[in-house]
CSV table of C-alpha atoms in Angstrom, one decimal:
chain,number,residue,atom,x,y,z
G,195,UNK,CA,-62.9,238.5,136.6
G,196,UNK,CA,-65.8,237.2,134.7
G,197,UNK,CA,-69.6,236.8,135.8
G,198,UNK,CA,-71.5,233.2,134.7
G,199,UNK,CA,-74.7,233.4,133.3
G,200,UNK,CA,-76.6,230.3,134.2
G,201,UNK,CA,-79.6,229.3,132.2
G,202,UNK,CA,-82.9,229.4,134.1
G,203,UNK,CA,-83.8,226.0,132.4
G,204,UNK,CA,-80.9,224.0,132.7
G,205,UNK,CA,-79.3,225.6,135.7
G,206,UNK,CA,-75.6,224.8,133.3
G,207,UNK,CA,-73.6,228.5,132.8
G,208,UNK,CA,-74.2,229.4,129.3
G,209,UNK,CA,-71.3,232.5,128.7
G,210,UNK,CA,-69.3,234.3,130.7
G,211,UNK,CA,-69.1,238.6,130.5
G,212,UNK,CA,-67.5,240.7,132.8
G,213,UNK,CA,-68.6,242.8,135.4
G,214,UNK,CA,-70.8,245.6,134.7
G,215,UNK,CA,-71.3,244.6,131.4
G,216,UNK,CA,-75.3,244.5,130.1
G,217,UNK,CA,-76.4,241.2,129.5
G,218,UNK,CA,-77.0,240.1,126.3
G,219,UNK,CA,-80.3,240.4,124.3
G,220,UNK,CA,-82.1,237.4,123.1
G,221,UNK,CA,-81.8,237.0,119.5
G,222,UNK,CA,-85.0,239.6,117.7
G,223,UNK,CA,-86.7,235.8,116.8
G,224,UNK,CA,-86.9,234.7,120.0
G,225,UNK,CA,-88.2,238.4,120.9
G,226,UNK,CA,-90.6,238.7,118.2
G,227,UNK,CA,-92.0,235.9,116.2
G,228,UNK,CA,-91.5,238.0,113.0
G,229,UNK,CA,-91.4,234.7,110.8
G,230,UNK,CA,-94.5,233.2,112.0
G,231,UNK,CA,-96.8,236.6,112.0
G,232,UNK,CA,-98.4,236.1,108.5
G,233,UNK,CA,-99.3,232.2,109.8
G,234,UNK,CA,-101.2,234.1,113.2
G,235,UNK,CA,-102.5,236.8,110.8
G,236,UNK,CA,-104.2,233.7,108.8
G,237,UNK,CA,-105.2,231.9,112.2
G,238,UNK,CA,-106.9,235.1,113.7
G,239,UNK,CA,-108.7,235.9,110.6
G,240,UNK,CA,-110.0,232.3,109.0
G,241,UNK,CA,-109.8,230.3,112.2
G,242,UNK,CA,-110.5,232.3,115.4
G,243,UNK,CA,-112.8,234.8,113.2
G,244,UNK,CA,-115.2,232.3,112.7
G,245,UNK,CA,-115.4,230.8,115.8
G,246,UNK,CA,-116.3,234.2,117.2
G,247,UNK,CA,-119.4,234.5,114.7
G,248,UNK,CA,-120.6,231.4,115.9
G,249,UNK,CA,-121.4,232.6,118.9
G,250,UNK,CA,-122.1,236.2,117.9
G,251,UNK,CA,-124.8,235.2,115.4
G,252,UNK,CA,-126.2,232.5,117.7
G,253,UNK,CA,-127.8,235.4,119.6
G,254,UNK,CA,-129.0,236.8,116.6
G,255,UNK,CA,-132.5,236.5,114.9
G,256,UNK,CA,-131.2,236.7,111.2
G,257,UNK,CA,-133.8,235.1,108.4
G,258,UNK,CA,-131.7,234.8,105.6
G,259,UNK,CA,-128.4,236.5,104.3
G,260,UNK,CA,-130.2,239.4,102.8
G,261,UNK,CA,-132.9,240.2,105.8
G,262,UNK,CA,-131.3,242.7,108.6
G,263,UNK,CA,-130.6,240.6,112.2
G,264,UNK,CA,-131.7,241.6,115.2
G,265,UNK,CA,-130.1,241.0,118.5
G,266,UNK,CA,-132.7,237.9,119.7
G,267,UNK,CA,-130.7,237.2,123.4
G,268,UNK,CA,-131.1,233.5,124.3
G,269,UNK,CA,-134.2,232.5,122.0
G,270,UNK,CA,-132.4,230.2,120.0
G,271,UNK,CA,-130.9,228.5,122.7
G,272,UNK,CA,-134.4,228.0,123.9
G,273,UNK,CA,-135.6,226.9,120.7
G,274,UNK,CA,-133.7,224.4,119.8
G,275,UNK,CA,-133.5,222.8,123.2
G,276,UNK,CA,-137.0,222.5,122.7
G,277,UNK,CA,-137.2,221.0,119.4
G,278,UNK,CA,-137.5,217.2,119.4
G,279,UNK,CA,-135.4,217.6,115.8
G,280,UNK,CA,-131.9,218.4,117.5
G,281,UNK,CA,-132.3,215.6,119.9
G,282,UNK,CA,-132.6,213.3,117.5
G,283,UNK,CA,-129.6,215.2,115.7
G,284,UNK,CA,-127.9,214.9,118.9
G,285,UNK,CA,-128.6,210.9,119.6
G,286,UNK,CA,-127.6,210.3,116.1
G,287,UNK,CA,-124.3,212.1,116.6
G,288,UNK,CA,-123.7,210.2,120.0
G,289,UNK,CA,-124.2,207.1,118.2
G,290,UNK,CA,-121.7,207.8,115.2
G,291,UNK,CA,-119.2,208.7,117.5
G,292,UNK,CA,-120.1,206.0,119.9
G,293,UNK,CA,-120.5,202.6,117.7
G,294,UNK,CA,-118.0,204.4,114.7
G,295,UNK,CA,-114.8,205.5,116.5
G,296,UNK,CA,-114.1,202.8,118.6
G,297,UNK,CA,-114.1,200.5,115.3
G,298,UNK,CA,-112.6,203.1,113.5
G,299,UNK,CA,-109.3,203.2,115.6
G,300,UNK,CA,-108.8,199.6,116.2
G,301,UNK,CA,-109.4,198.3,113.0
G,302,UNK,CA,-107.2,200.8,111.7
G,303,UNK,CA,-104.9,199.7,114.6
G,304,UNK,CA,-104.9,196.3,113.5
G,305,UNK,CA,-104.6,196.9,110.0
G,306,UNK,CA,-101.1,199.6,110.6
G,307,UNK,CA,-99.6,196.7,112.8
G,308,UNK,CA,-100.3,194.1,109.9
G,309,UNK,CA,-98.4,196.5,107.5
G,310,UNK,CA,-96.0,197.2,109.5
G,311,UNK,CA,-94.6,193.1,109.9
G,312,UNK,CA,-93.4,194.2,106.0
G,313,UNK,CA,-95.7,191.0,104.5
G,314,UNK,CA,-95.4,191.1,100.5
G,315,UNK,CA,-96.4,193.8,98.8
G,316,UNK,CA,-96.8,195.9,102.2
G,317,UNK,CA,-95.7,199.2,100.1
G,318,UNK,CA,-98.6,199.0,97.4
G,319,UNK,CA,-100.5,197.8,100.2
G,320,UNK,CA,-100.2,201.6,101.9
G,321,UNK,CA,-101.2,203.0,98.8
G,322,UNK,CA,-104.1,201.3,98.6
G,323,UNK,CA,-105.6,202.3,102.1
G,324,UNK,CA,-104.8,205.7,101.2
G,325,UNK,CA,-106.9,205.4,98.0
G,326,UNK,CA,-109.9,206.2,99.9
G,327,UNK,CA,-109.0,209.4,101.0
G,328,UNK,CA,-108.7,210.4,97.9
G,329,UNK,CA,-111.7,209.8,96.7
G,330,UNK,CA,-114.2,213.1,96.6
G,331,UNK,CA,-117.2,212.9,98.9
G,332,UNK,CA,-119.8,212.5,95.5
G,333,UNK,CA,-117.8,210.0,93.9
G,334,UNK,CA,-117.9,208.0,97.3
G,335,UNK,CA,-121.8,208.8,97.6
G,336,UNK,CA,-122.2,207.2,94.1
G,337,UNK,CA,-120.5,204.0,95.1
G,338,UNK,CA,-122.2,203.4,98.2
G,339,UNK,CA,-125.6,204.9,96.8
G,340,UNK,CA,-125.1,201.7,94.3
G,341,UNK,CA,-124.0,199.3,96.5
G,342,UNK,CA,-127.0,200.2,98.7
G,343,UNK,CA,-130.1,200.6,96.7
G,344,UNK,CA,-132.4,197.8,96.7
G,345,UNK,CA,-131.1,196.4,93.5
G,346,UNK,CA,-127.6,197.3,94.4
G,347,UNK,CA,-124.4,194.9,95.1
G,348,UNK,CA,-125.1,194.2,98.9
G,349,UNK,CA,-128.5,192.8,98.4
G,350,UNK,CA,-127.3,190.8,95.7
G,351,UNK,CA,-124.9,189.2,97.6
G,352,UNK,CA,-127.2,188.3,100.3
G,353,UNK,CA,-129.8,187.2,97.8
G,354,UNK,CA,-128.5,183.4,98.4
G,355,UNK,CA,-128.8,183.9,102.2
G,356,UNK,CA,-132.6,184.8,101.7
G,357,UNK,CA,-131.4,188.5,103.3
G,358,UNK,CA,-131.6,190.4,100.2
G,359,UNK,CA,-134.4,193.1,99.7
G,360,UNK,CA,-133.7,195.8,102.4
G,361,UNK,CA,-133.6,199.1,101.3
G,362,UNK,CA,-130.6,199.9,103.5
G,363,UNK,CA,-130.8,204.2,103.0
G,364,UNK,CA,-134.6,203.9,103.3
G,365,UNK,CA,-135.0,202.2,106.1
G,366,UNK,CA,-134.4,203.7,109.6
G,367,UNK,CA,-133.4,200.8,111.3
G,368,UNK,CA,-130.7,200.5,109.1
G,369,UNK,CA,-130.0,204.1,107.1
G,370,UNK,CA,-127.8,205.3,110.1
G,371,UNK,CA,-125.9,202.4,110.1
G,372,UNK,CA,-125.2,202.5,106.1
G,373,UNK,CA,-124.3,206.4,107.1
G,374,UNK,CA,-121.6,205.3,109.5
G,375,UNK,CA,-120.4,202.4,107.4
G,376,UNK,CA,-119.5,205.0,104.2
G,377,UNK,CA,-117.7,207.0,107.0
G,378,UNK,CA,-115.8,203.8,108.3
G,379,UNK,CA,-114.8,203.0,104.6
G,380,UNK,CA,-113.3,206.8,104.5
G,381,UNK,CA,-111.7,206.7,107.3
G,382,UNK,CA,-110.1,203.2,108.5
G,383,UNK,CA,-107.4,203.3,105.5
G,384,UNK,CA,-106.0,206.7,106.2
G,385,UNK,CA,-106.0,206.3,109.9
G,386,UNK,CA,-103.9,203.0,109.2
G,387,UNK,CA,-101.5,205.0,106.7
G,388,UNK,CA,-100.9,207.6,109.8
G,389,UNK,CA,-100.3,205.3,112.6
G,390,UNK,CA,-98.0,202.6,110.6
G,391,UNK,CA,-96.0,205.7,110.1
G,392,UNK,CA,-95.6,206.3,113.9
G,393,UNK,CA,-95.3,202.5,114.5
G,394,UNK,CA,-92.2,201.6,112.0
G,395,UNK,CA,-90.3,203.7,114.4
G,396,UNK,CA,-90.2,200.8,117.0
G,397,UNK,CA,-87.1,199.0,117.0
G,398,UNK,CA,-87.8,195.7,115.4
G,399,UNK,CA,-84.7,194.3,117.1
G,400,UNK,CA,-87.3,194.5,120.4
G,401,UNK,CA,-89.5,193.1,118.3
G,402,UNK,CA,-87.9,189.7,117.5
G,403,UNK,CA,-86.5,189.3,121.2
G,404,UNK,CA,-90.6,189.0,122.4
G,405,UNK,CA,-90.9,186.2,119.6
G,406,UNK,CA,-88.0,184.2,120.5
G,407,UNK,CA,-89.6,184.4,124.5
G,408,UNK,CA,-92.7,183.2,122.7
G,409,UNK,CA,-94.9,185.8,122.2
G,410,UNK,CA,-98.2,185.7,120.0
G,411,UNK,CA,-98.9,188.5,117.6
G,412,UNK,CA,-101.8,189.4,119.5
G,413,UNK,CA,-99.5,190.2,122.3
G,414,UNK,CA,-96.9,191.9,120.5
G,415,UNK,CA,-99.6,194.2,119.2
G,416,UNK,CA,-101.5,195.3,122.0
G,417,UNK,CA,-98.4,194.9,124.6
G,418,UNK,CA,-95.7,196.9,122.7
G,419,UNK,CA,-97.0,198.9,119.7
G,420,UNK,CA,-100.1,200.2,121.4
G,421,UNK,CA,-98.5,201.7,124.3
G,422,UNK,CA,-95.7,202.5,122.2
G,423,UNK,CA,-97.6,204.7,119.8
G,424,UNK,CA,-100.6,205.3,122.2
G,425,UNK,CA,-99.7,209.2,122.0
G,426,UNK,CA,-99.8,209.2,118.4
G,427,UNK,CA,-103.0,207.2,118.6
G,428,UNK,CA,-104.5,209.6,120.7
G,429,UNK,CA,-103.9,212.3,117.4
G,430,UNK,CA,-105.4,210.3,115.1
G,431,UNK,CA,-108.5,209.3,117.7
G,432,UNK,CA,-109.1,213.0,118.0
G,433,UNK,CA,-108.7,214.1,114.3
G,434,UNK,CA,-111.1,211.6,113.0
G,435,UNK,CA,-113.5,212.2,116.2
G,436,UNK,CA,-114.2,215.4,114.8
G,437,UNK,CA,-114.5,214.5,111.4
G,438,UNK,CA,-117.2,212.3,112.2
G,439,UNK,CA,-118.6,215.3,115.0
G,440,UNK,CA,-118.1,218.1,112.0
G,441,UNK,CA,-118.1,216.4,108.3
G,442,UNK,CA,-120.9,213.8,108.4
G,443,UNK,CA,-123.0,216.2,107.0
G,444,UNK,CA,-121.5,215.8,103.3
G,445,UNK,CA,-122.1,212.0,103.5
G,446,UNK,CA,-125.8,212.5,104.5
G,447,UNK,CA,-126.8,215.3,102.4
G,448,UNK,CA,-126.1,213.2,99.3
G,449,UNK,CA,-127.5,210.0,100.3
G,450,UNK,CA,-130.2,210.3,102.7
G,451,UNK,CA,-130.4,214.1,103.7
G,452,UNK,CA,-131.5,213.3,107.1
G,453,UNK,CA,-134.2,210.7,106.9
G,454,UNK,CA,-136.3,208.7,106.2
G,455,UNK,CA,-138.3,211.1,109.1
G,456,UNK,CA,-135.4,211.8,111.6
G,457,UNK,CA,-133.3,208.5,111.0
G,458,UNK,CA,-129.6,210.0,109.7
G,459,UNK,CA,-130.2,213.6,110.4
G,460,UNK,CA,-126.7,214.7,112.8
G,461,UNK,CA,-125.8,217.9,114.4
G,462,UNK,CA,-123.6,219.0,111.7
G,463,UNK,CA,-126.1,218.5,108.9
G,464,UNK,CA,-128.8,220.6,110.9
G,465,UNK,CA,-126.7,223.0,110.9
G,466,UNK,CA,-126.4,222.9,106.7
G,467,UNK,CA,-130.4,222.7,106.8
G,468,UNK,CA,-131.3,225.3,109.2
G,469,UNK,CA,-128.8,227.6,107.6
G,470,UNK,CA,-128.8,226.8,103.7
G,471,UNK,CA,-132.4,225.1,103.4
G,472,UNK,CA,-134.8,226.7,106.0
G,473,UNK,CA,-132.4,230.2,106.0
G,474,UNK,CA,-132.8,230.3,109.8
G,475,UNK,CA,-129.1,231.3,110.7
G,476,UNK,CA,-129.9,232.1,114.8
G,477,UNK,CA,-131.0,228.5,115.0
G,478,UNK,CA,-127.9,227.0,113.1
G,479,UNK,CA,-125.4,229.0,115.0
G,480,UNK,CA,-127.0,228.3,118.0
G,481,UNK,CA,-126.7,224.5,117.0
G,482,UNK,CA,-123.1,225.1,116.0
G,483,UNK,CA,-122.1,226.7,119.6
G,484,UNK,CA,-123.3,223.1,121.2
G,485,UNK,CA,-121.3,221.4,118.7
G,486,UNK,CA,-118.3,223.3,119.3
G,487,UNK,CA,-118.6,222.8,122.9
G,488,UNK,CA,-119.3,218.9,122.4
G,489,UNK,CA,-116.0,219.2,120.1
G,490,UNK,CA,-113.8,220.2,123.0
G,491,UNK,CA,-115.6,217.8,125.6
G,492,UNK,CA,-114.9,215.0,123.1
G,493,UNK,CA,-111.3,215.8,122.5
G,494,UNK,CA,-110.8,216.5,126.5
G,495,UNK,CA,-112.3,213.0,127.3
G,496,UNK,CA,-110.4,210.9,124.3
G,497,UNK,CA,-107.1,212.8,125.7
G,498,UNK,CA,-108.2,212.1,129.7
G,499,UNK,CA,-109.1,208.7,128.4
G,500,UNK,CA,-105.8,207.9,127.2
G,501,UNK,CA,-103.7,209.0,129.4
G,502,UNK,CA,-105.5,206.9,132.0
G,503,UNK,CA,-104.5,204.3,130.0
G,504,UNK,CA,-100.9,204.3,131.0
């Protein structure tokens, strides 16, 4: 006589022993995660490690690397809720990630679903939007920089519309907007590499039935590859959300470091300039734990977003 174990998952028997016999141990990798120790090593140290200096130095007062910290409770916090500075950071931020993400994701939808209907030359065409994330942050800085400067490519072609003669990166009405144009340029073309990937999965077969019944592109687009891929979408939305929350601050240090006055100046760059420029580390961290928070509010909204979307 024999005794069935079932599996708590499946509720199917999975072996049969017999009596009195001790069960079988789980294999030592299900047990212990032996293979992947070195990778949680690296995650405790470089990525959890950090996030808990955030918040201890954010109670700190520490001027400067080489001065001695003392514990400063919630000062900072105080401080820079009181300094008109971070709210403008803050608005900036909001708009970037208001006005730039939305674009962001359904151009780079639009573009993905045009490569994926195969038109000629769709694999060089791949390549090419990736081209810009390859690009360093400088190199990119310089083109813009050139395109942008009163004498510079976009003003000459809007010479012959009488619209030339704006300094675009010295203007406030207009330097936040050049700020999240770069960052559009960056990241539209890599976004569409990702999601074509996830969209040539769809069976084309599906495809071609909805254009015999008559369907428009449009349709097809936005009634079958966008749910389809609207998981995958959701990835993308969140990795380039905080790319924009967390890495604006390379774009603006080289072209406007946060003016003219306030204009371009984000959360994540007053962070660089508290910390690197005005050595004021209690503030920056301080700073840095709102970001963080904002990061996971933004990523728990896009998700919540989505998924209401269903």
């Amino acid at each position: 006589m024999t005794v069935l174990e079932v599996s708590p998952t499946t509720g199917r028997p999975v072996s049969a022993r017999p009596p009195g016999a001790r069960p079988r141990r789980s294999p030592l990798r299900e047990r212990f995660p032996g293979l992947a120790l070195p990778a949680l090593i690296w995650y405790a140290v470089f990525m959890i490690g950090p996030v808990v200096a955030i918040f201890v130095i954010a109670f700190l007062r520490w001027p400067g690397m080489l001065e001695t910290p003392s514990f400063a409770g919630l000062d900072n916090f105080s401080v820079v809720f009181a300094d008109a500075t971070f709210w403008a950071a803050l608005g900036n931020s909001a708009v970037q990630i208001v006005v730039g993400l939305p674009i962001m994701i359904v151009l780079a939808f639009l573009l993905a679903f045009y490569v994926v209907q195969k038109p000629r030359g769709h694999r060089v065409l791949r390549y090419i939007l990736f081209i810009p994330a390859l690009i360093s942050a400088p190199a990119t800085a310089m083109v813009f920089y050139a395109m942008l400067n009163p004498d510079g490519l976009v003003n000459g072609l809007l010479a012959p519309l009488g619209l030339a003669g704006n300094a675009w990166l010295a203007d406030p009405s207009t330097a936040l907007g050049a700020i999240i144009a770069v960052e559009l340029w960056s990241g539209i073309g890599y976004s569409a590499v990702l999601i074509a990937a996830r969209l040539d999965g769809v069976d084309t077969e599906i495809v071609q039935a909805a254009r015999v019944d008559g369907a428009s592109d449009w349709r097809i687009a936005w009634r079958m590859y966008w749910p389809i891929a609207r998981d995958f979408i959701g990835v993308v939305t969140m990795l380039q959300f905080l790319s924009l929350l967390f890495n604006s601050a390379q774009t603006v240090l080289l072209l406007t470091q946060g003016g003219p006055g306030t204009s371009t100046m984000t959360l994540s760059y007053l962070i660089y300039s508290k910390a690197f420029v005005e050595t004021d580390l209690g503030y920056s961290q301080a700073v840095g734990v709102v970001l963080f928070v904002l990061g996971l509010l933004g990523m728990w909204l896009i998700r919540r977003t989505l998924r209401a979307t269903h």
